[in-house]
mmCIF file of C-alpha atoms in Angstrom:
data_model
loop_
_atom_site.group_PDB
_atom_site.id
_atom_site.type_symbol
_atom_site.label_atom_id
_atom_site.label_comp_id
_atom_site.label_asym_id
_atom_site.label_seq_id
_atom_site.Cartn_x
_atom_site.Cartn_y
_atom_site.Cartn_z
ATOM 1 C CA MET V 26 17.643 8.283 7.583
ATOM 2 C CA SER V 27 17.968 9.705 4.088
ATOM 3 C CA PHE V 28 17.572 7.515 1.468
ATOM 4 C CA THR V 29 17.978 8.894 -2.554
ATOM 5 C CA TYR V 30 16.022 7.904 -4.739
ATOM 6 C CA THR V 31 16.899 7.407 -8.420
ATOM 7 C CA HIS V 32 14.850 6.797 -12.128
ATOM 8 C CA GLN V 33 17.238 3.587 -11.780
ATOM 9 C CA LEU V 34 15.111 2.220 -8.917
ATOM 10 C CA ILE V 35 11.641 2.995 -10.060
ATOM 11 C CA ASP V 36 12.325 1.591 -13.521
ATOM 12 C CA SER V 37 13.108 -1.629 -11.175
ATOM 13 C CA ALA V 38 10.315 -1.741 -9.264
ATOM 14 C CA TYR V 39 6.566 -2.930 -10.482
ATOM 15 C CA THR V 40 4.520 -1.950 -11.815
ATOM 16 C CA TYR V 41 0.631 -2.249 -10.113
ATOM 17 C CA ILE V 42 -0.172 -5.418 -12.493
ATOM 18 C CA GLY V 43 3.604 -7.109 -12.493
ATOM 19 C CA TYR V 44 3.573 -7.303 -8.604
ATOM 20 C CA ARG V 45 0.123 -8.845 -8.718
ATOM 21 C CA GLN V 46 1.863 -11.664 -11.609
ATOM 22 C CA LYS V 47 4.782 -11.629 -9.328
ATOM 23 C CA LEU V 48 2.658 -12.500 -6.466
ATOM 24 C CA ASP V 49 1.239 -15.600 -8.827
ATOM 25 C CA GLU V 50 4.539 -16.972 -10.687
ATOM 26 C CA MET V 51 5.725 -16.982 -6.616
ATOM 27 C CA LEU V 52 2.057 -19.546 -5.657
ATOM 28 C CA ALA V 53 2.451 -21.228 -9.230
ATOM 29 C CA LEU V 54 6.316 -22.317 -7.638
ATOM 30 C CA PRO V 55 6.093 -24.389 -4.326
ATOM 31 C CA PRO V 56 7.582 -22.607 -1.373
ATOM 32 C CA ALA V 57 11.366 -21.896 -1.124
ATOM 33 C CA ASP V 58 12.172 -22.246 2.518
ATOM 34 C CA ALA V 59 10.135 -22.620 5.972
ATOM 35 C CA ILE V 60 8.675 -18.909 6.050
ATOM 36 C CA ALA V 61 7.498 -19.036 2.413
ATOM 37 C CA GLU V 62 5.514 -21.675 3.000
ATOM 38 C CA LYS V 63 3.387 -20.430 6.761
ATOM 39 C CA VAL V 64 3.293 -17.034 3.954
ATOM 40 C CA ARG V 65 1.686 -18.642 1.473
ATOM 41 C CA PRO V 66 -2.195 -19.128 2.929
ATOM 42 C CA HIS V 67 -2.002 -14.794 3.439
ATOM 43 C CA ILE V 68 -0.709 -14.070 0.241
ATOM 44 C CA ILE V 69 -3.162 -16.320 -1.384
ATOM 45 C CA GLY V 70 -5.811 -14.692 0.438
ATOM 46 C CA ASN V 71 -4.768 -11.318 -0.379
ATOM 47 C CA VAL V 72 -4.862 -12.417 -3.748
ATOM 48 C CA LYS V 73 -8.757 -13.482 -3.635
ATOM 49 C CA LEU V 74 -9.112 -9.419 -2.384
ATOM 50 C CA MET V 75 -7.207 -7.419 -4.525
ATOM 51 C CA GLU V 76 -8.170 -8.871 -7.324
ATOM 52 C CA GLU V 77 -12.269 -7.947 -5.809
ATOM 53 C CA TYR V 78 -11.449 -3.917 -4.936
ATOM 54 C CA ASP V 79 -9.228 -3.678 -7.582
ATOM 55 C CA HIS V 80 -12.384 -3.955 -9.517
ATOM 56 C CA SER V 81 -15.251 -2.708 -7.428
ATOM 57 C CA TYR V 82 -13.054 0.843 -5.731
ATOM 58 C CA GLN V 83 -13.968 3.679 -6.748
ATOM 59 C CA VAL V 84 -12.562 6.869 -7.164
ATOM 60 C CA PHE V 85 -14.257 9.866 -4.405
ATOM 61 C CA ASP V 86 -14.781 12.955 -7.304
ATOM 62 C CA SER V 87 -13.337 15.066 -3.863
ATOM 63 C CA LEU V 88 -10.047 13.168 -5.194
ATOM 64 C CA LYS V 89 -10.311 13.775 -8.530
ATOM 65 C CA ALA V 90 -10.772 17.177 -7.988
ATOM 66 C CA ALA V 91 -7.190 17.669 -5.449
ATOM 67 C CA LEU V 92 -5.006 15.639 -8.175
ATOM 68 C CA GLU V 93 -6.233 17.874 -11.130
ATOM 69 C CA LYS V 94 -4.629 20.855 -9.466
ATOM 70 C CA ALA V 95 -1.500 18.500 -8.083
ATOM 71 C CA PRO V 96 1.139 18.196 -10.032
ATOM 72 C CA ALA V 97 2.793 14.759 -11.741
ATOM 73 C CA THR V 98 3.914 12.376 -9.129
ATOM 74 C CA THR V 99 6.139 8.860 -8.543
ATOM 75 C CA TRP V 100 3.967 7.341 -5.674
ATOM 76 C CA MET V 101 6.114 4.351 -4.607
ATOM 77 C CA VAL V 102 5.135 1.765 -2.628
ATOM 78 C CA LEU V 103 7.236 -0.807 -0.061
ATOM 79 C CA THR V 104 4.925 -3.482 0.451
ATOM 80 C CA GLU V 105 4.652 -7.369 0.653
ATOM 81 C CA GLY V 106 1.912 -10.293 -0.225
ATOM 82 C CA TRP V 107 0.809 -11.189 2.965
ATOM 83 C CA CYS V 108 0.870 -8.139 4.298
ATOM 84 C CA GLY V 109 -3.096 -7.997 4.892
ATOM 85 C CA ASP V 110 -3.443 -4.377 5.130
ATOM 86 C CA ALA V 111 -0.941 -4.321 1.730
ATOM 87 C CA ALA V 112 -4.315 -6.218 0.372
ATOM 88 C CA PHE V 113 -7.120 -3.300 1.284
ATOM 89 C CA ASN V 114 -5.497 -0.858 0.220
ATOM 90 C CA VAL V 115 -3.170 -1.099 -2.540
ATOM 91 C CA PRO V 116 -5.996 -1.496 -5.008
ATOM 92 C CA MET V 117 -7.050 1.484 -4.033
ATOM 93 C CA LEU V 118 -3.500 3.431 -5.846
ATOM 94 C CA HIS V 119 -3.893 1.348 -8.019
ATOM 95 C CA VAL V 120 -7.215 2.363 -9.171
ATOM 96 C CA ILE V 121 -5.892 6.584 -8.511
ATOM 97 C CA GLU V 122 -3.453 5.573 -10.797
ATOM 98 C CA LYS V 123 -5.859 4.345 -13.452
ATOM 99 C CA ALA V 124 -8.836 6.980 -12.835
ATOM 100 C CA MET V 125 -5.668 9.904 -13.281
ATOM 101 C CA PRO V 126 -2.790 8.729 -14.861
ATOM 102 C CA GLU V 127 -0.936 11.822 -15.876
ATOM 103 C CA LYS V 128 -1.218 12.461 -12.613
ATOM 104 C CA VAL V 129 0.070 9.442 -10.136
ATOM 105 C CA LYS V 130 2.721 6.710 -11.689
ATOM 106 C CA LEU V 131 2.392 3.665 -9.044
ATOM 107 C CA ARG V 132 5.948 1.541 -8.796
ATOM 108 C CA VAL V 133 5.986 -1.665 -6.374
ATOM 109 C CA LEU V 134 8.822 -2.763 -4.098
ATOM 110 C CA PHE V 135 9.072 -5.786 -2.349
ATOM 111 C CA ARG V 136 10.326 -4.671 0.829
ATOM 112 C CA ASP V 137 12.335 -8.013 2.578
ATOM 113 C CA SER V 138 14.374 -7.014 -0.858
ATOM 114 C CA ASN V 139 14.992 -2.947 -0.639
ATOM 115 C CA LEU V 140 15.732 -3.368 2.696
ATOM 116 C CA ASP V 141 18.051 0.479 2.703
ATOM 117 C CA VAL V 142 14.187 1.728 1.326
ATOM 118 C CA MET V 143 12.641 0.510 4.202
ATOM 119 C CA ASP V 144 14.858 1.465 6.405
ATOM 120 C CA ALA V 145 14.207 5.568 5.404
ATOM 121 C CA ASN V 146 10.639 5.056 5.333
ATOM 122 C CA LEU V 147 10.596 3.520 8.984
ATOM 123 C CA THR V 148 6.696 3.904 11.841
ATOM 124 C CA ASP V 149 7.716 3.990 14.974
ATOM 125 C CA GLY V 150 10.919 2.441 13.860
ATOM 126 C CA GLY V 151 9.648 -0.298 12.690
ATOM 127 C CA ARG V 152 9.440 -1.635 9.101
ATOM 128 C CA SER V 153 6.450 -1.552 8.417
ATOM 129 C CA ILE V 154 3.976 -2.148 5.298
ATOM 130 C CA PRO V 155 1.995 -1.127 2.997
ATOM 131 C CA LYS V 156 4.147 2.589 2.878
ATOM 132 C CA MET V 157 4.031 4.551 0.446
ATOM 133 C CA VAL V 158 6.303 7.803 -0.589
ATOM 134 C CA VAL V 159 5.276 10.242 -2.972
ATOM 135 C CA LEU V 160 8.300 11.551 -4.956
ATOM 136 C CA SER V 161 8.289 14.672 -7.604
ATOM 137 C CA LYS V 162 9.792 14.586 -11.184
ATOM 138 C CA ASP V 163 12.982 15.681 -9.621
ATOM 139 C CA LEU V 164 12.627 12.643 -6.811
ATOM 140 C CA GLN V 165 12.226 14.688 -4.712
ATOM 141 C CA VAL V 166 9.864 13.222 -1.209
ATOM 142 C CA LEU V 167 6.619 15.375 -1.295
ATOM 143 C CA GLY V 168 4.704 13.164 1.793
ATOM 144 C CA HIS V 169 4.687 10.137 2.914
ATOM 145 C CA TRP V 170 1.628 7.403 3.607
ATOM 146 C CA GLY V 171 1.286 4.562 5.465
ATOM 147 C CA PRO V 172 0.653 1.876 6.852
ATOM 148 C CA ARG V 173 -2.870 1.807 7.493
ATOM 149 C CA PRO V 174 -5.395 4.516 8.101
ATOM 150 C CA ALA V 175 -4.647 6.479 10.965
ATOM 151 C CA GLU V 176 -7.835 5.750 13.242
ATOM 152 C CA LEU V 177 -7.382 2.126 11.857
ATOM 153 C CA GLN V 178 -3.241 2.633 13.580
ATOM 154 C CA THR V 179 -4.665 4.279 17.206
ATOM 155 C CA LEU V 180 -7.432 1.175 17.520
ATOM 156 C CA LEU V 181 -4.786 -1.396 16.747
ATOM 157 C CA LYS V 182 -1.877 0.349 19.324
ATOM 158 C CA ALA V 183 -5.307 0.142 21.621
ATOM 159 C CA TRP V 184 -6.408 -3.414 20.594
ATOM 160 C CA LYS V 185 -2.674 -4.779 21.347
ATOM 161 C CA GLY V 186 -2.314 -2.435 24.012
ATOM 162 C CA GLU V 187 -5.461 -4.893 25.819
ATOM 163 C CA GLY V 188 -3.309 -7.926 24.732
ATOM 164 C CA LEU V 189 -5.327 -8.824 22.399
ATOM 165 C CA THR V 190 -3.193 -11.818 19.587
ATOM 166 C CA LEU V 191 -2.878 -11.557 16.308
ATOM 167 C CA HIS V 192 -5.604 -13.999 15.519
ATOM 168 C CA ASP V 193 -7.497 -11.993 17.221
ATOM 169 C CA ILE V 194 -7.307 -8.323 15.964
ATOM 170 C CA ILE V 195 -7.349 -9.803 12.035
ATOM 171 C CA PRO V 196 -10.285 -10.415 12.223
ATOM 172 C CA ARG V 197 -11.652 -6.666 13.478
ATOM 173 C CA VAL V 198 -8.808 -5.041 10.979
ATOM 174 C CA HIS V 199 -10.564 -6.684 8.228
ATOM 175 C CA ALA V 200 -14.230 -5.708 9.364
ATOM 176 C CA TRP V 201 -12.943 -1.542 10.040
ATOM 177 C CA TYR V 202 -12.395 -1.905 6.581
ATOM 178 C CA ASN V 203 -14.952 -3.502 4.895
ATOM 179 C CA ALA V 204 -17.293 -0.647 6.805
ATOM 180 C CA ASN V 205 -15.144 2.458 5.931
ATOM 181 C CA LYS V 206 -15.317 1.394 2.699
ATOM 182 C CA THR V 207 -11.918 3.208 1.940
ATOM 183 C CA TYR V 208 -12.991 6.415 2.950
ATOM 184 C CA THR V 209 -10.677 7.489 5.779
ATOM 185 C CA LEU V 210 -7.531 6.290 2.983
ATOM 186 C CA GLN V 211 -9.379 8.858 0.113
ATOM 187 C CA THR V 212 -9.701 11.741 2.624
ATOM 188 C CA GLU V 213 -6.400 11.016 3.881
ATOM 189 C CA LEU V 214 -4.830 10.554 0.434
ATOM 190 C CA LYS V 215 -6.970 14.214 -0.355
ATOM 191 C CA THR V 216 -4.998 15.860 2.001
ATOM 192 C CA LEU V 217 -1.901 14.419 1.635
ATOM 193 C CA ILE V 218 -2.396 15.435 -2.515
ATOM 194 C CA GLU V 219 -3.357 18.692 -0.909
ATOM 195 C CA SER V 220 0.519 19.430 0.963
ATOM 196 C CA TYR V 221 2.323 18.930 -2.245
ATOM 197 C CA SER V 222 0.043 21.169 -4.354
#
């Protein structure tokens, strides 16, 4: 399914700071419904993780070097505050934007209020997030990344195949991210950047 990206869409999207503020605003209000109440603890936990990673993540020199040779792009990310993978990955995208603002403009869309964009960027037929679309200055799609590093995606499929529940899988996912320290994410992003340079 193809989708036409517009400057209007990018202008309506959140900056990373705006996205973080929106999550804080959501948490300041009582849950609107049962679903909001159910995901609230996940958002609270993810906000704490993002707070930590916003300050601790560092961009590898090799990734900076790849970006220096690349054209300026917009990185459009579909996500939701309750998404665990987003809490580990989206802060890194922001740290990259802060390091190289002349090369990366990060914009964030909430998946559930942008299903037309999401449905043009499915993973194995599913609305998996976070999902990043790299757009050129004239809004052509240069590449995609997400919803998680490929190695972890493979592990996740294996764990699900073993019949593990989400309750069992989440600690394994967190342990993988903590041990990997963004190495695989940054390596994959470097490869992606080199593909459109």
